[in-house]
PDB file of C-alpha atoms in Angstrom:
ATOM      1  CA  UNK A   1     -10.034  97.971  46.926  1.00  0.00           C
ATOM      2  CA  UNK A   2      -8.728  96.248  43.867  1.00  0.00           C
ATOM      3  CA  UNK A   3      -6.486  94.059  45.728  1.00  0.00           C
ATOM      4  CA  UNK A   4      -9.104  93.348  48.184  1.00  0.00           C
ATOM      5  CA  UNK A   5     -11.483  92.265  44.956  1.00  0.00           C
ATOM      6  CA  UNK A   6      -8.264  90.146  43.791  1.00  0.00           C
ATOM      7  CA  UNK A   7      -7.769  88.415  47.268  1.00  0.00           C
ATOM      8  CA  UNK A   8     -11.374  87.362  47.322  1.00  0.00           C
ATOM      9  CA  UNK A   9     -11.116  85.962  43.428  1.00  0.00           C
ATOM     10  CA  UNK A  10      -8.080  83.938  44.374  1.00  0.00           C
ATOM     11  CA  UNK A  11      -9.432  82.467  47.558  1.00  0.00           C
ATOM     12  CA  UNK A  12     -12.739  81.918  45.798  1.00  0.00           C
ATOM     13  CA  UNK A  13     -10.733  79.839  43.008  1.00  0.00           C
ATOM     14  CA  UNK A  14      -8.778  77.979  45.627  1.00  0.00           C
ATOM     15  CA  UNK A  15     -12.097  76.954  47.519  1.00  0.00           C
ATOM     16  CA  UNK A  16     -13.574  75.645  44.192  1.00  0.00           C
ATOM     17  CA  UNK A  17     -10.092  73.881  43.159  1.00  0.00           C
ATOM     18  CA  UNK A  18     -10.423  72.541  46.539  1.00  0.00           C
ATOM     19  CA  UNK A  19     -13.915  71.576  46.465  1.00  0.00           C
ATOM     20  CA  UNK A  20     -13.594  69.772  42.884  1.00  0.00           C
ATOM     21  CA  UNK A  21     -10.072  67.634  43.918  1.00  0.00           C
ATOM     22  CA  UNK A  22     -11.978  66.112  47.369  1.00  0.00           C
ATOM     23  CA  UNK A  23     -12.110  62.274  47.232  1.00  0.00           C
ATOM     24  CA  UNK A  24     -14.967  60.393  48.505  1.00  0.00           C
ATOM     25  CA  UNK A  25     -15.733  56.698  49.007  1.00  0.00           C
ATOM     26  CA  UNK A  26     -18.676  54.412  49.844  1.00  0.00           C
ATOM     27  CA  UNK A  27     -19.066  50.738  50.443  1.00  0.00           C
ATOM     28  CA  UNK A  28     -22.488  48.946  49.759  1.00  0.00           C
ATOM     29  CA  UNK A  29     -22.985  45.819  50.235  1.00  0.00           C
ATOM     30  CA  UNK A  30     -25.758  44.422  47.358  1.00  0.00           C
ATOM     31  CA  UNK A  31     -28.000  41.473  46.778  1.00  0.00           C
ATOM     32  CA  UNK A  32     -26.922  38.268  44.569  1.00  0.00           C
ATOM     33  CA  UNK A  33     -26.693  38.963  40.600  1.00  0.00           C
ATOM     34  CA  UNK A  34     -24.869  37.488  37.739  1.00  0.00           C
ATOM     35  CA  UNK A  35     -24.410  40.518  35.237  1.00  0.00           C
ATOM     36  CA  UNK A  36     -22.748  43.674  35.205  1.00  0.00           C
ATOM     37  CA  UNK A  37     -23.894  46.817  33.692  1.00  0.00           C
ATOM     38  CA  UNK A  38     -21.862  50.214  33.727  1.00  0.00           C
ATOM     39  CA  UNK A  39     -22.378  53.599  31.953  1.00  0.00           C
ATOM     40  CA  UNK A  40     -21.536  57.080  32.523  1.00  0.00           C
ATOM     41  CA  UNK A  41     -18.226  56.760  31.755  1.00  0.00           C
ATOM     42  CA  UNK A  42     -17.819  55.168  34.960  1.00  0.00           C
ATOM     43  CA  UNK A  43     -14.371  52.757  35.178  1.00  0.00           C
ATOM     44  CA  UNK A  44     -15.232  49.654  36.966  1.00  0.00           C
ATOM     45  CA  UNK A  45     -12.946  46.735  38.211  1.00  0.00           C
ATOM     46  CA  UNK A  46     -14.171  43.172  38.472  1.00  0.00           C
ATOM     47  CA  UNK A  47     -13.075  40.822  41.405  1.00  0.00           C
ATOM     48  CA  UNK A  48     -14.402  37.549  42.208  1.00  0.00           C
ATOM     49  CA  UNK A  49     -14.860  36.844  45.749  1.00  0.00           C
ATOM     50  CA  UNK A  50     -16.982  35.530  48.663  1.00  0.00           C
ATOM     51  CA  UNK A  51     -19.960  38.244  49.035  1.00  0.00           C
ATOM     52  CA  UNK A  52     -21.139  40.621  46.182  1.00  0.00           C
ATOM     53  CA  UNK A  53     -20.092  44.101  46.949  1.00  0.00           C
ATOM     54  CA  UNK A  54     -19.504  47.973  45.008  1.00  0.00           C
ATOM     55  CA  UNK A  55     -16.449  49.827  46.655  1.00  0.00           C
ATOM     56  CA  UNK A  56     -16.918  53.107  45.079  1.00  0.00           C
ATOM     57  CA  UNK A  57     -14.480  56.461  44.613  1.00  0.00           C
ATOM     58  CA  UNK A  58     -15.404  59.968  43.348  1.00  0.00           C
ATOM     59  CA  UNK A  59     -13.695  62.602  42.822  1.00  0.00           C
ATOM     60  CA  UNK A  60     -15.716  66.077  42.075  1.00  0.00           C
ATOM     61  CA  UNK A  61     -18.749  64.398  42.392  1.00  0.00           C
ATOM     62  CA  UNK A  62     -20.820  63.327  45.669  1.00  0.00           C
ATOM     63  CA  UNK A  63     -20.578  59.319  46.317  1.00  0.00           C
ATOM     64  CA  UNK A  64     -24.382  59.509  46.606  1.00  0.00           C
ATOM     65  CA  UNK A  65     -25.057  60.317  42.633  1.00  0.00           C
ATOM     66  CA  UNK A  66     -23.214  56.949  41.939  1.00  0.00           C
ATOM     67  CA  UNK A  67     -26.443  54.497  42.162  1.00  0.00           C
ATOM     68  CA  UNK A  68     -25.837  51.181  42.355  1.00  0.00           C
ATOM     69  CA  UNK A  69     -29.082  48.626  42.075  1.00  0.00           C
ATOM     70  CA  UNK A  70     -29.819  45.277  41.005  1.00  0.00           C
ATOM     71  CA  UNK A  71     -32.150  44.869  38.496  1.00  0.00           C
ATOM     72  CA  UNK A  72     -33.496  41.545  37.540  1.00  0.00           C
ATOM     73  CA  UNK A  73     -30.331  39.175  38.003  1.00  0.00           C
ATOM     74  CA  UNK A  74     -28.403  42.534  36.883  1.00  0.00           C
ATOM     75  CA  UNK A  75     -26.067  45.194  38.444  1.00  0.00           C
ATOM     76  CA  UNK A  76     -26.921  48.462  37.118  1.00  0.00           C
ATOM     77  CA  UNK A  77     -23.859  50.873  38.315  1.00  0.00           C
ATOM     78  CA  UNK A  78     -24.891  54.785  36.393  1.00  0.00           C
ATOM     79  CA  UNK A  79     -24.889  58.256  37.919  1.00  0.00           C
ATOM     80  CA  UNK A  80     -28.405  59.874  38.791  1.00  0.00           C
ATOM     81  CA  UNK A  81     -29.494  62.164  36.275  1.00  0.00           C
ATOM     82  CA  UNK A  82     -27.776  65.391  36.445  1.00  0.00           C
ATOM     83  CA  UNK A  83     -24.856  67.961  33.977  1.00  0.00           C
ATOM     84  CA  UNK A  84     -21.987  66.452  36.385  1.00  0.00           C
ATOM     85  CA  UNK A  85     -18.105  68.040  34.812  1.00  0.00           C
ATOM     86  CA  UNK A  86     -15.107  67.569  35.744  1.00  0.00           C
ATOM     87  CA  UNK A  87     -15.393  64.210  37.812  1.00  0.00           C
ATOM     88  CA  UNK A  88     -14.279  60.902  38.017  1.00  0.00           C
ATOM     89  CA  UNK A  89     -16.110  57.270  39.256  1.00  0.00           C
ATOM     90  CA  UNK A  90     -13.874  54.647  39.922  1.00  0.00           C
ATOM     91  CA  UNK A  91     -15.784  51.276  41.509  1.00  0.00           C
ATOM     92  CA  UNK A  92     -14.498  48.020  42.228  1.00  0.00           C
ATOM     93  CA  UNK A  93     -17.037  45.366  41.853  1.00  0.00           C
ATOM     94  CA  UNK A  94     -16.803  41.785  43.779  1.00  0.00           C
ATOM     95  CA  UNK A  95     -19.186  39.263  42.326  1.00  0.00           C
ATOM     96  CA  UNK A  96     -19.893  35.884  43.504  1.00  0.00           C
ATOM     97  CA  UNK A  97     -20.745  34.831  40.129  1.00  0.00           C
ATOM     98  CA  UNK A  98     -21.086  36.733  36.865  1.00  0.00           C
ATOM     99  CA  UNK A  99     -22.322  35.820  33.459  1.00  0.00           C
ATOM    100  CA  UNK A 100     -22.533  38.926  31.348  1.00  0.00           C
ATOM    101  CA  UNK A 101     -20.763  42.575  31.298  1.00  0.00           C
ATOM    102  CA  UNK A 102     -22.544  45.452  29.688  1.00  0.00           C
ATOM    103  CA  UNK A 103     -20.488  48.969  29.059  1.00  0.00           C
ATOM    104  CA  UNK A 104     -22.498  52.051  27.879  1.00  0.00           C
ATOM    105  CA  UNK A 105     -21.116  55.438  26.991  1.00  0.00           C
ATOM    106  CA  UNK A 106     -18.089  55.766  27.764  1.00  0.00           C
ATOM    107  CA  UNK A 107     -17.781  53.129  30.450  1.00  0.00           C
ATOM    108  CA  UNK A 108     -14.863  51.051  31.107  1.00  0.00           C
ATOM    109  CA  UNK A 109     -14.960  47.638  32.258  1.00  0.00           C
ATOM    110  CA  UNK A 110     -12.059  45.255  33.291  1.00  0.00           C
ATOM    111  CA  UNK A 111     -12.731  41.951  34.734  1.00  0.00           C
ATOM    112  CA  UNK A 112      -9.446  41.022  36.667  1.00  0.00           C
ATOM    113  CA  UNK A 113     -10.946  37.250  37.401  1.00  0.00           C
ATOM    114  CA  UNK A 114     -11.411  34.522  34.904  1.00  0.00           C
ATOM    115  CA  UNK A 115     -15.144  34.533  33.862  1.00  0.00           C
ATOM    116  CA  UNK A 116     -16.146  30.760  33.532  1.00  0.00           C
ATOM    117  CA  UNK A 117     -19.428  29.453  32.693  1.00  0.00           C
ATOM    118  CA  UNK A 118     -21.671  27.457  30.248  1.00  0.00           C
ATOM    119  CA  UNK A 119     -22.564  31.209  28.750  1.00  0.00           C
ATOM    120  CA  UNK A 120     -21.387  34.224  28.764  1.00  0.00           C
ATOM    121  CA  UNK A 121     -21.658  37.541  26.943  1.00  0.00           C
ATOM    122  CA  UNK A 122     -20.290  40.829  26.514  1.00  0.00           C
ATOM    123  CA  UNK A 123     -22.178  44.003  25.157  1.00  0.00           C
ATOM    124  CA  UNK A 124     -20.519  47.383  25.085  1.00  0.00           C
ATOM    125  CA  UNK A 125     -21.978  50.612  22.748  1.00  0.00           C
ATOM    126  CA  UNK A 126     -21.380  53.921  22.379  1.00  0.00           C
ATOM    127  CA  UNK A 127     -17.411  54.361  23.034  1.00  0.00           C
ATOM    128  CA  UNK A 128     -17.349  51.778  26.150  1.00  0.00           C
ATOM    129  CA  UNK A 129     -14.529  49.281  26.834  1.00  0.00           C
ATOM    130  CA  UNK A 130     -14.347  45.871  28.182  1.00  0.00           C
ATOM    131  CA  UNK A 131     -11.670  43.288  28.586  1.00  0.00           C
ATOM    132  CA  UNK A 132     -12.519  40.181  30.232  1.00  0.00           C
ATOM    133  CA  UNK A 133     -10.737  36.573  29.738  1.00  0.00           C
ATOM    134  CA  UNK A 134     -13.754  34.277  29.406  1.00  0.00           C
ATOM    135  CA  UNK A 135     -13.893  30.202  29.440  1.00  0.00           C
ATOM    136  CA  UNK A 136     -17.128  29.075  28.394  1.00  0.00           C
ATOM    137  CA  UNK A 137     -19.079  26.465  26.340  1.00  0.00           C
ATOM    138  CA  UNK A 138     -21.000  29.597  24.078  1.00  0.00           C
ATOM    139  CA  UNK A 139     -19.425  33.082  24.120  1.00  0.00           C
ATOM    140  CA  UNK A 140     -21.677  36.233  22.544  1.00  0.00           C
ATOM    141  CA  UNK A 141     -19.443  39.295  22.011  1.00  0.00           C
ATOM    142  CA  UNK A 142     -21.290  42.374  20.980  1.00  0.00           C
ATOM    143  CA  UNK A 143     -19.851  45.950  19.840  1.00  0.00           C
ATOM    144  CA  UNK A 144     -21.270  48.819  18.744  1.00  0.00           C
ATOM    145  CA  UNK A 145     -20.842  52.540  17.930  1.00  0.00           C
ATOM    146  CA  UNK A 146     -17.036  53.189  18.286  1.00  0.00           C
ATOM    147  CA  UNK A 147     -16.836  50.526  21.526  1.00  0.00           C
ATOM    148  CA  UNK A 148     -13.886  48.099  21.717  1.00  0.00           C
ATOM    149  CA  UNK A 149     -14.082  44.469  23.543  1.00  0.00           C
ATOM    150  CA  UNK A 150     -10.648  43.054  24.284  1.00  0.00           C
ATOM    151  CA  UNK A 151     -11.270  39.292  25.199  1.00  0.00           C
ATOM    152  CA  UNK A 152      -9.015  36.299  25.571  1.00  0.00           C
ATOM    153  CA  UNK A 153      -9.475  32.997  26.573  1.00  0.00           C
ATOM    154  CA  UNK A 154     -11.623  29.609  24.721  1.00  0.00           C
ATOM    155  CA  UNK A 155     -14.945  28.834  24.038  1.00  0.00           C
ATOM    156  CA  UNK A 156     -16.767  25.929  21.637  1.00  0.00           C
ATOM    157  CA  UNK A 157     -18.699  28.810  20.163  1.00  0.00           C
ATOM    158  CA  UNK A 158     -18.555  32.030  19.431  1.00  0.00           C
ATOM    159  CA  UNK A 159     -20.865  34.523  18.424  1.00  0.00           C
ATOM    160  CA  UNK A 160     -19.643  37.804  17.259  1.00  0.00           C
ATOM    161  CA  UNK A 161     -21.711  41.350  16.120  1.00  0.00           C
ATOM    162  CA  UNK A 162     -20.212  44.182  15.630  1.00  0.00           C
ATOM    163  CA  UNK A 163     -21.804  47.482  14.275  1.00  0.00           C
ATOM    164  CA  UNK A 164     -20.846  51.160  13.461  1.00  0.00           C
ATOM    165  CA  UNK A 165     -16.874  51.380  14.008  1.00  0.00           C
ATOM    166  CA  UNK A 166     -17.025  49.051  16.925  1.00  0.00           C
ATOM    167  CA  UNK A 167     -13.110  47.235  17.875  1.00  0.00           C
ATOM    168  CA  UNK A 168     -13.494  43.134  18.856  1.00  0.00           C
ATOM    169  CA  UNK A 169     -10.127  41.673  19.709  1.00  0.00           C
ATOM    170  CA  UNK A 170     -10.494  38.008  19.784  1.00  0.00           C
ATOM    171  CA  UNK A 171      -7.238  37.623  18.401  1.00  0.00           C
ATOM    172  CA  UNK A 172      -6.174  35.562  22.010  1.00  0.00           C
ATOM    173  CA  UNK A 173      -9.291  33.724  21.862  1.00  0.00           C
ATOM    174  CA  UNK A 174      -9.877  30.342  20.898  1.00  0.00           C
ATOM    175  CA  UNK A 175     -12.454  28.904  19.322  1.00  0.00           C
ATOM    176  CA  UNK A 176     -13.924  26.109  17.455  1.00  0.00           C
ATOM    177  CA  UNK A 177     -16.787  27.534  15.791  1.00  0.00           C
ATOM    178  CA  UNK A 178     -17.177  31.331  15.185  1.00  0.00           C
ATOM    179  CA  UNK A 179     -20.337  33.054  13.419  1.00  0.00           C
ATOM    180  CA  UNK A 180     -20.156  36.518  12.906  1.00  0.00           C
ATOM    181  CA  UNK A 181     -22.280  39.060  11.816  1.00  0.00           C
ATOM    182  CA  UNK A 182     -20.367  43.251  10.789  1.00  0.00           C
ATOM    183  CA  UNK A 183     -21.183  45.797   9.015  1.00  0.00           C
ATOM    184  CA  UNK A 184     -20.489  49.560   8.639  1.00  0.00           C
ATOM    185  CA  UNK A 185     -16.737  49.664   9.530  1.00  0.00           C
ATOM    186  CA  UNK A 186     -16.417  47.204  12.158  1.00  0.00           C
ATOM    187  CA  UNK A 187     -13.211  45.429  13.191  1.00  0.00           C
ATOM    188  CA  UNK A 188     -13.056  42.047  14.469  1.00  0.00           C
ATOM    189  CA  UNK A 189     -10.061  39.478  15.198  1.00  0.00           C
ATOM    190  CA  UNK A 190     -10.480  35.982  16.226  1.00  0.00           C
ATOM    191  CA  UNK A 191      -9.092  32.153  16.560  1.00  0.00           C
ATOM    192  CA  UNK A 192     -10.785  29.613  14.830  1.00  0.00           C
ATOM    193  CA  UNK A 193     -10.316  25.811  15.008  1.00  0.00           C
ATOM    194  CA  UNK A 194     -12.930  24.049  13.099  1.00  0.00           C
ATOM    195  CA  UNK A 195     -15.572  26.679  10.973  1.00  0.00           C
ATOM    196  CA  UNK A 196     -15.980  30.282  10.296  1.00  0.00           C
ATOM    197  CA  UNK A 197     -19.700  31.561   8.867  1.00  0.00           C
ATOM    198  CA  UNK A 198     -21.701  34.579   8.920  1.00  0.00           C
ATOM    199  CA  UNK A 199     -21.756  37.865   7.363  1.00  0.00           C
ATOM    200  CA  UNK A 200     -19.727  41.029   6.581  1.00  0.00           C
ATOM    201  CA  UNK A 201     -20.703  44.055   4.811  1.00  0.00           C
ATOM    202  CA  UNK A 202     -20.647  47.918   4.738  1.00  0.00           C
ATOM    203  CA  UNK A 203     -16.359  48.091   5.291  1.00  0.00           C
ATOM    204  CA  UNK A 204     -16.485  45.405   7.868  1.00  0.00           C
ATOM    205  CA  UNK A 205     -12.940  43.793   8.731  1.00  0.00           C
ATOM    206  CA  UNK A 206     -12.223  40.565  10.048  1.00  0.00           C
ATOM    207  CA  UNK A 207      -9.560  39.063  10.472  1.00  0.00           C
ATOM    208  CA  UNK A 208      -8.745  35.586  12.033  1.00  0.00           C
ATOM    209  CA  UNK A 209      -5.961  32.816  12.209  1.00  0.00           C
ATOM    210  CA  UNK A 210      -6.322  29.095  12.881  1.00  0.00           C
ATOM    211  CA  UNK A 211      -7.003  26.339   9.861  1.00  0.00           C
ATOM    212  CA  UNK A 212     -10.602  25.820  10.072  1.00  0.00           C
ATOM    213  CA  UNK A 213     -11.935  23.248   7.538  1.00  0.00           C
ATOM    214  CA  UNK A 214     -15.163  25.327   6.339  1.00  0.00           C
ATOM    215  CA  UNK A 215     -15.137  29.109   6.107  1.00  0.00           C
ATOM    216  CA  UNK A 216     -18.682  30.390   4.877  1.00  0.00           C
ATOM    217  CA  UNK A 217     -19.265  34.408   4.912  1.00  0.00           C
ATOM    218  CA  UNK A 218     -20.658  36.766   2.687  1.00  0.00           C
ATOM    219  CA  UNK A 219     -18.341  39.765   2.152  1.00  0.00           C
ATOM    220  CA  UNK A 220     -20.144  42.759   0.203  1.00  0.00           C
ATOM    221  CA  UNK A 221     -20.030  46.554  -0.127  1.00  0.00           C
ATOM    222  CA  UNK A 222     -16.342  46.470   0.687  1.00  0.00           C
ATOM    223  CA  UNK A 223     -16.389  44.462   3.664  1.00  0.00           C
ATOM    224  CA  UNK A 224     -13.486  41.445   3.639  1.00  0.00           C
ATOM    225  CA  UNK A 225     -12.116  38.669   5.605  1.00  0.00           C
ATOM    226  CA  UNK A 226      -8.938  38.058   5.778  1.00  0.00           C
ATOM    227  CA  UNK A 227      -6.166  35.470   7.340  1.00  0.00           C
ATOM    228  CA  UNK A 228      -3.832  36.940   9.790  1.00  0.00           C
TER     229      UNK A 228
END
């Protein structure tokens, strides 16, 4: 009896191990859009190509919770409401043309092609990631609550916020004009060729390199700015 109770425990474990490690996958093709949104700590890859397109992967978790829609001009990629454990979302993303990347909790966003445009942005909160390499005219970088933006590339401007123990790497972008706006234990890191301005405060660190001939911030509450 007992070993017949045992049997039935192990094979019932082995059913659920097996269950949770099966891989599924589902191609949709989608409508034209020219921003990205992803959040439930979904990890997303960004190709440019020839048609707009999600190539997603699960693993412990049904393809069909991962909803993909366009809202607006944007591409909303999230899991349907639900207490999902023990899974994993991978999707691939090819865009004709994209503009802006948003990353919410826990999200991670990589953008293998060069984003180019007149103006772009990227916005990630609540311990999201993005890296991107970005050439642009205008460039708005936003971070907040423990998020970190890695970012490379040039732009004439570039606006920076970070809030809350966000991470902005800039250090491998250029640009000519930077305002910047930090507060409450932010880090940011930048290139700048011609003028710095804004505001730190609250702990806020920034740190930049380049000579730029007119550097205007106010530091206060122990907030500082600082050449690399």
């Amino acid at each position: 009896m007992f070993k017949s109770i045992a049997l039935t425990a192990v094979f019932v474990s082995l059913f659920s191990l097996t269950t949770w490690a099966q891989s599924e996958k589902d191609t949709r093709s989608l409508r034209s859009f020219d921003a990205v949104k992803v959040s439930n700590g979904i990890v997303a890859e960004l190709v440019k190509g020839t048609e707009n397109k999600v190539e997603i992967t699960t693993v412990g978790i049904e393809a069909g919770k991962v909803e993909t829609s366009v809202v607006g001009e944007t591409l909303e990629i999230r899991l349907a409401r639900g207490n999902y454990r023990n899974h994993t979302v991978k999707v691939k993303v090819t865009y004709v043309e994209v503009l802006g990347i948003e990353a919410t909790t826990n999200a991670q966003v990589t953008v293998r092609s060069t984003i180019e445009a007149v103006e772009a942005y990227l916005f990630a909160t609540t311990s999201a990631y993005i890296e991107a390499k970005i050439s642009s005219e205008i460039l708005n970088l936003e971070g907040a609550t423990n998020a970190r933006i890695l970012v490379s590339g040039s732009a004439e401007q570039l606006n920076i916020k970070g809030f809350t123990n966000a991470d902005i790497d800039g250090s491998k972008f250029n640009a000519e004009d930077v305002e910047l706006q930090a507060n409450t234990g932010a880090k940011i890191s930048f290139h700048a060729n011609s003028s710095i301005a804004g505001s730190l405060a609250t702990a806020a660190r920034a740190t930049y390199s380049g000579t730029p001939s007119s550097i205007e911030v106010r530091t206060t509450t122990g907030a500082s700015l600082n050449r690399q």
